[in-house]
Amino acid sequence: MKSDNLNISFTGESRNSIDQKNRLSIPAKYRKALSPVNNNTFVLTRGFDQCLILYPLDEWKKVEGQLGSLSSIKVRHRNFVRSIVRCAIHVKYDSQGRIAIPDNLLQYAKIDSNVAVIGMIKKIEIWSPNLLNNNDSDDLMDGDYEDLANEINF
């Protein structure tokens, strides 16, 4: 991981738990990878497959730009943008590296106490371990892996 410029990279998985105040400790390796321009701030929102997505502030600004480029005239576009931004909140981690997660997002992701935190290169996913296990059981077929790997020359 790089912390000296904007070439962030979040990788790996860690298991953690939510405390009684709905706070999650962001793994130190992810905090170190966060560029100083983000001022310890992430944007947390609903993700696909019932997980939560944690974007570094500078990455979120790129997402906002992409969302803003969608047509507000098309119902499908409006609904998609609304579903992402209506639950998006800025979260700044405290001196112990914790962020507070609102109840509505915990309920959406079916998170009670235990979580899986997964680095997804430029963003972080926060999962209920049960949902993650169910999602993992729907793995890509071997041919899909090969096709996707070929698309990016992996």
GROMACS .gro file of N, CA and C in nm, residues 48-52 108-112 114-116 126-138:
model
   78
   48PHE      N    1  -2.355  -0.280  -0.331
   48PHE     CA    2  -2.428  -0.389  -0.395
   48PHE      C    3  -2.420  -0.512  -0.306
   49ASP      N    4  -2.509  -0.606  -0.328
   49ASP     CA    5  -2.509  -0.734  -0.255
   49ASP      C    6  -2.526  -0.716  -0.105
   50GLN      N    7  -2.587  -0.607  -0.062
   50GLN     CA    8  -2.614  -0.577   0.078
   50GLN      C    9  -2.488  -0.557   0.163
   51CYS      N   10  -2.383  -0.506   0.103
   51CYS     CA   11  -2.267  -0.467   0.183
   51CYS      C   12  -2.265  -0.315   0.192
   52LEU      N   13  -2.177  -0.262   0.274
   52LEU     CA   14  -2.154  -0.118   0.281
   52LEU      C   15  -2.024  -0.088   0.209
  108TYR      N   16  -2.945  -0.224   0.677
  108TYR     CA   17  -2.939  -0.256   0.534
  108TYR      C   18  -2.843  -0.373   0.509
  109ALA      N   19  -2.727  -0.370   0.574
  109ALA     CA   20  -2.623  -0.471   0.552
  109ALA      C   21  -2.638  -0.593   0.644
  110LYS      N   22  -2.744  -0.592   0.726
  110LYS     CA   23  -2.769  -0.703   0.819
  110LYS      C   24  -2.649  -0.730   0.910
  111ILE      N   25  -2.588  -0.620   0.955
  111ILE     CA   26  -2.472  -0.631   1.045
  111ILE      C   27  -2.521  -0.615   1.187
  112ASP      N   28  -2.486  -0.712   1.273
  112ASP     CA   29  -2.519  -0.699   1.414
  112ASP      C   30  -2.394  -0.666   1.494
  114ASN      N   31  -2.046  -0.873   1.434
  114ASN     CA   32  -1.925  -0.913   1.361
  114ASN      C   33  -1.929  -0.863   1.217
  115VAL      N   34  -1.812  -0.825   1.167
  115VAL     CA   35  -1.803  -0.776   1.029
  115VAL      C   36  -1.678  -0.831   0.961
  116ALA      N   37  -1.686  -0.836   0.829
  116ALA     CA   38  -1.569  -0.862   0.745
  116ALA      C   39  -1.540  -0.732   0.672
  126ILE      N   40  -1.769  -0.341   0.364
  126ILE     CA   41  -1.797  -0.386   0.501
  126ILE      C   42  -1.916  -0.481   0.491
  127TRP      N   43  -1.895  -0.604   0.536
  127TRP     CA   44  -1.993  -0.711   0.518
  127TRP      C   45  -2.035  -0.775   0.650
  128SER      N   46  -2.158  -0.823   0.653
  128SER     CA   47  -2.199  -0.922   0.751
  128SER      C   48  -2.130  -1.051   0.708
  129PRO      N   49  -2.059  -1.119   0.798
  129PRO     CA   50  -1.992  -1.244   0.757
  129PRO      C   51  -2.088  -1.347   0.696
  130ASN      N   52  -2.211  -1.354   0.747
  130ASN     CA   53  -2.308  -1.449   0.692
  130ASN      C   54  -2.343  -1.416   0.548
  131LEU      N   55  -2.370  -1.289   0.520
  131LEU     CA   56  -2.402  -1.249   0.383
  131LEU      C   57  -2.282  -1.270   0.291
  132LEU      N   58  -2.163  -1.241   0.341
  132LEU     CA   59  -2.043  -1.261   0.260
  132LEU      C   60  -2.026  -1.408   0.225
  133ASN      N   61  -2.046  -1.495   0.323
  133ASN     CA   62  -2.034  -1.639   0.296
  133ASN      C   63  -2.136  -1.685   0.193
  134ASN      N   64  -2.260  -1.634   0.205
  134ASN     CA   65  -2.363  -1.669   0.106
  134ASN      C   66  -2.325  -1.616  -0.032
  135ASN      N   67  -2.273  -1.495  -0.037
  135ASN     CA   68  -2.233  -1.435  -0.164
  135ASN      C   69  -2.116  -1.511  -0.224
  136ASP      N   70  -2.022  -1.552  -0.140
  136ASP     CA   71  -1.906  -1.628  -0.189
  136ASP      C   72  -1.947  -1.763  -0.246
  137SER      N   73  -2.058  -1.819  -0.196
  137SER     CA   74  -2.102  -1.948  -0.248
  137SER      C   75  -2.156  -1.934  -0.390
  138ASP      N   76  -2.183  -1.810  -0.431
  138ASP     CA   77  -2.228  -1.784  -0.568
  138ASP      C   78  -2.110  -1.743  -0.655
   0.00000   0.00000   0.00000
